[in-house]
Amino acid sequence: MNEFLIAIHRDIINKDASPSPEQLQAAIKPFQDWIGGIAAQNKLVSPPKRWGLDGRVVTQDAVTEGPYAEIKESLGGLFIVRAADYDEAVEIAKGCPLLQWGAKVEVRMAAPPVQ
């Protein structure tokens, strides 16, 4: 089994943000059920955490707001799951209830340790 980062990106800054606050409220129970289902399969490595709307990108020469400030997209949450491969991790990600309201779910596999 490999570990995969599941990152949920959503627009919550624009006036036409998707999902709306009402849609987010309606998604809480389905979201909890989705996470509970992942945990019940013993595939939840790290539970979801909410993240602030703001962020900073640090380089050697500068600190900028972002990384998504220019496109008004925020990182709404992230967590880690256990899956055999990308296909299984993507299937898990497809269950995110926020997808129906325009959220995007990013999947990345943890790289093995460098030896």
PDB file of C-alpha atoms in Angstrom:
ATOM      1  CA  MET A   1       0.000   0.000   0.000  1.00  0.00           C
ATOM      2  CA  ASN A   2       1.090   3.547  -0.763  1.00  0.00           C
ATOM      3  CA  GLU A   3       0.096   6.800   0.861  1.00  0.00           C
ATOM      4  CA  PHE A   4      -1.633   9.515  -1.154  1.00  0.00           C
ATOM      5  CA  LEU A   5      -2.342  13.126  -0.381  1.00  0.00           C
ATOM      6  CA  ILE A   6      -5.931  14.121  -1.078  1.00  0.00           C
ATOM      7  CA  ALA A   7      -6.111  17.911  -1.402  1.00  0.00           C
ATOM      8  CA  ILE A   8      -9.441  19.637  -1.902  1.00  0.00           C
ATOM      9  CA  HIS A   9      -9.266  22.923  -3.771  1.00  0.00           C
ATOM     10  CA  ARG A  10     -12.215  25.226  -3.948  1.00  0.00           C
ATOM     11  CA  ASP A  11     -13.103  28.784  -4.730  1.00  0.00           C
ATOM     12  CA  ILE A  12     -14.348  30.423  -1.563  1.00  0.00           C
ATOM     13  CA  ILE A  13     -13.162  33.957  -2.154  1.00  0.00           C
ATOM     14  CA  ASN A  14     -15.106  35.191  -5.191  1.00  0.00           C
ATOM     15  CA  LYS A  15     -18.640  36.461  -4.782  1.00  0.00           C
ATOM     16  CA  ASP A  16     -19.779  33.572  -6.974  1.00  0.00           C
ATOM     17  CA  ALA A  17     -17.718  31.111  -5.039  1.00  0.00           C
ATOM     18  CA  SER A  18     -18.539  27.483  -5.547  1.00  0.00           C
ATOM     19  CA  PRO A  19     -19.708  25.841  -3.411  1.00  0.00           C
ATOM     20  CA  SER A  20     -21.694  28.516  -1.620  1.00  0.00           C
ATOM     21  CA  PRO A  21     -21.752  28.612   2.188  1.00  0.00           C
ATOM     22  CA  GLU A  22     -25.208  26.968   2.051  1.00  0.00           C
ATOM     23  CA  GLN A  23     -23.910  24.191  -0.192  1.00  0.00           C
ATOM     24  CA  LEU A  24     -20.948  23.670   2.122  1.00  0.00           C
ATOM     25  CA  GLN A  25     -23.309  23.351   5.070  1.00  0.00           C
ATOM     26  CA  ALA A  26     -25.374  20.784   3.147  1.00  0.00           C
ATOM     27  CA  ALA A  27     -22.177  18.871   2.290  1.00  0.00           C
ATOM     28  CA  ILE A  28     -21.013  18.414   5.892  1.00  0.00           C
ATOM     29  CA  LYS A  29     -22.924  15.186   6.584  1.00  0.00           C
ATOM     30  CA  PRO A  30     -22.087  13.596   3.175  1.00  0.00           C
ATOM     31  CA  PHE A  31     -18.453  14.667   3.672  1.00  0.00           C
ATOM     32  CA  GLN A  32     -18.358  13.096   7.139  1.00  0.00           C
ATOM     33  CA  ASP A  33     -19.954   9.944   5.749  1.00  0.00           C
ATOM     34  CA  TRP A  34     -17.379   9.842   2.933  1.00  0.00           C
ATOM     35  CA  ILE A  35     -14.473  10.197   5.366  1.00  0.00           C
ATOM     36  CA  GLY A  36     -16.066   7.650   7.694  1.00  0.00           C
ATOM     37  CA  GLY A  37     -16.299   5.185   4.816  1.00  0.00           C
ATOM     38  CA  ILE A  38     -12.615   5.640   4.020  1.00  0.00           C
ATOM     39  CA  ALA A  39     -11.728   5.140   7.693  1.00  0.00           C
ATOM     40  CA  ALA A  40     -13.950   2.039   7.910  1.00  0.00           C
ATOM     41  CA  GLN A  41     -11.857   0.489   5.131  1.00  0.00           C
ATOM     42  CA  ASN A  42      -8.701   1.250   7.127  1.00  0.00           C
ATOM     43  CA  LYS A  43      -7.502   3.546   4.350  1.00  0.00           C
ATOM     44  CA  LEU A  44      -7.484   6.826   6.259  1.00  0.00           C
ATOM     45  CA  VAL A  45      -3.927   7.593   7.364  1.00  0.00           C
ATOM     46  CA  SER A  46      -4.442  11.189   8.462  1.00  0.00           C
ATOM     47  CA  PRO A  47      -7.873  12.741   9.079  1.00  0.00           C
ATOM     48  CA  PRO A  48      -8.908  15.888   7.191  1.00  0.00           C
ATOM     49  CA  LYS A  49      -8.030  19.266   8.575  1.00  0.00           C
ATOM     50  CA  ARG A  50      -9.469  22.612   7.590  1.00  0.00           C
ATOM     51  CA  TRP A  51      -7.020  25.195   6.319  1.00  0.00           C
ATOM     52  CA  GLY A  52      -7.195  28.954   6.277  1.00  0.00           C
ATOM     53  CA  LEU A  53      -8.044  30.889   3.150  1.00  0.00           C
ATOM     54  CA  ASP A  54      -4.689  32.578   3.081  1.00  0.00           C
ATOM     55  CA  GLY A  55      -1.262  31.169   2.327  1.00  0.00           C
ATOM     56  CA  ARG A  56       2.283  32.182   1.594  1.00  0.00           C
ATOM     57  CA  VAL A  57       4.851  30.878  -0.834  1.00  0.00           C
ATOM     58  CA  VAL A  58       8.413  31.328   0.338  1.00  0.00           C
ATOM     59  CA  THR A  59      11.317  31.449  -2.087  1.00  0.00           C
ATOM     60  CA  GLN A  60      14.900  32.442  -1.509  1.00  0.00           C
ATOM     61  CA  ASP A  61      14.142  36.000  -2.625  1.00  0.00           C
ATOM     62  CA  ALA A  62      10.553  36.671  -1.702  1.00  0.00           C
ATOM     63  CA  VAL A  63       7.439  35.788   0.189  1.00  0.00           C
ATOM     64  CA  THR A  64       4.256  35.992  -1.879  1.00  0.00           C
ATOM     65  CA  GLU A  65       0.623  35.332  -1.205  1.00  0.00           C
ATOM     66  CA  GLY A  66      -0.611  32.207  -2.798  1.00  0.00           C
ATOM     67  CA  PRO A  67      -0.034  29.835  -4.343  1.00  0.00           C
ATOM     68  CA  TYR A  68      -3.541  30.268  -5.712  1.00  0.00           C
ATOM     69  CA  ALA A  69      -4.287  33.923  -4.895  1.00  0.00           C
ATOM     70  CA  GLU A  70      -4.279  35.011  -8.533  1.00  0.00           C
ATOM     71  CA  ILE A  71      -6.971  32.516  -9.500  1.00  0.00           C
ATOM     72  CA  LYS A  72      -8.945  32.862  -6.253  1.00  0.00           C
ATOM     73  CA  GLU A  73      -8.686  29.193  -5.421  1.00  0.00           C
ATOM     74  CA  SER A  74      -8.026  28.003  -1.905  1.00  0.00           C
ATOM     75  CA  LEU A  75      -6.913  24.812  -0.310  1.00  0.00           C
ATOM     76  CA  GLY A  76     -10.005  23.780   1.590  1.00  0.00           C
ATOM     77  CA  GLY A  77      -8.618  20.694   3.225  1.00  0.00           C
ATOM     78  CA  LEU A  78      -6.242  17.841   2.892  1.00  0.00           C
ATOM     79  CA  PHE A  79      -5.692  14.414   4.314  1.00  0.00           C
ATOM     80  CA  ILE A  80      -3.775  11.255   3.608  1.00  0.00           C
ATOM     81  CA  VAL A  81      -5.192   7.921   2.507  1.00  0.00           C
ATOM     82  CA  ARG A  82      -3.747   4.489   1.944  1.00  0.00           C
ATOM     83  CA  ALA A  83      -4.290   2.929  -1.497  1.00  0.00           C
ATOM     84  CA  ALA A  84      -2.670   0.308  -3.693  1.00  0.00           C
ATOM     85  CA  ASP A  85      -2.087   2.698  -6.603  1.00  0.00           C
ATOM     86  CA  TYR A  86      -3.217   5.922  -8.291  1.00  0.00           C
ATOM     87  CA  ASP A  87      -6.323   4.270  -9.690  1.00  0.00           C
ATOM     88  CA  GLU A  88      -7.566   3.320  -6.226  1.00  0.00           C
ATOM     89  CA  ALA A  89      -6.634   6.719  -4.765  1.00  0.00           C
ATOM     90  CA  VAL A  90      -8.481   8.487  -7.588  1.00  0.00           C
ATOM     91  CA  GLU A  91     -11.546   6.310  -6.981  1.00  0.00           C
ATOM     92  CA  ILE A  92     -11.470   7.387  -3.334  1.00  0.00           C
ATOM     93  CA  ALA A  93     -11.145  11.041  -4.422  1.00  0.00           C
ATOM     94  CA  LYS A  94     -14.104  10.742  -6.788  1.00  0.00           C
ATOM     95  CA  GLY A  95     -16.325  10.229  -3.756  1.00  0.00           C
ATOM     96  CA  CYS A  96     -15.733  13.746  -2.446  1.00  0.00           C
ATOM     97  CA  PRO A  97     -19.165  15.361  -2.063  1.00  0.00           C
ATOM     98  CA  LEU A  98     -17.738  18.812  -2.825  1.00  0.00           C
ATOM     99  CA  LEU A  99     -17.023  17.811  -6.439  1.00  0.00           C
ATOM    100  CA  GLN A 100     -20.670  18.375  -7.294  1.00  0.00           C
ATOM    101  CA  TRP A 101     -20.264  22.055  -6.399  1.00  0.00           C
ATOM    102  CA  GLY A 102     -17.142  22.755  -8.369  1.00  0.00           C
ATOM    103  CA  ALA A 103     -14.406  21.738  -5.956  1.00  0.00           C
ATOM    104  CA  LYS A 104     -11.338  20.042  -7.381  1.00  0.00           C
ATOM    105  CA  VAL A 105      -9.607  17.154  -5.666  1.00  0.00           C
ATOM    106  CA  GLU A 106      -5.910  16.691  -6.215  1.00  0.00           C
ATOM    107  CA  VAL A 107      -4.252  13.298  -5.656  1.00  0.00           C
ATOM    108  CA  ARG A 108      -0.522  12.891  -5.131  1.00  0.00           C
ATOM    109  CA  MET A 109       1.404   9.807  -4.136  1.00  0.00           C
ATOM    110  CA  ALA A 110       3.966  10.087  -1.377  1.00  0.00           C
ATOM    111  CA  ALA A 111       7.417   9.510  -2.754  1.00  0.00           C
ATOM    112  CA  PRO A 112       9.462   6.753  -1.149  1.00  0.00           C
ATOM    113  CA  PRO A 113      12.213   7.906   1.192  1.00  0.00           C
ATOM    114  CA  VAL A 114      15.525   8.775  -0.445  1.00  0.00           C
ATOM    115  CA  GLN A 115      18.270   6.373   0.546  1.00  0.00           C
TER     116      GLN A 115
END
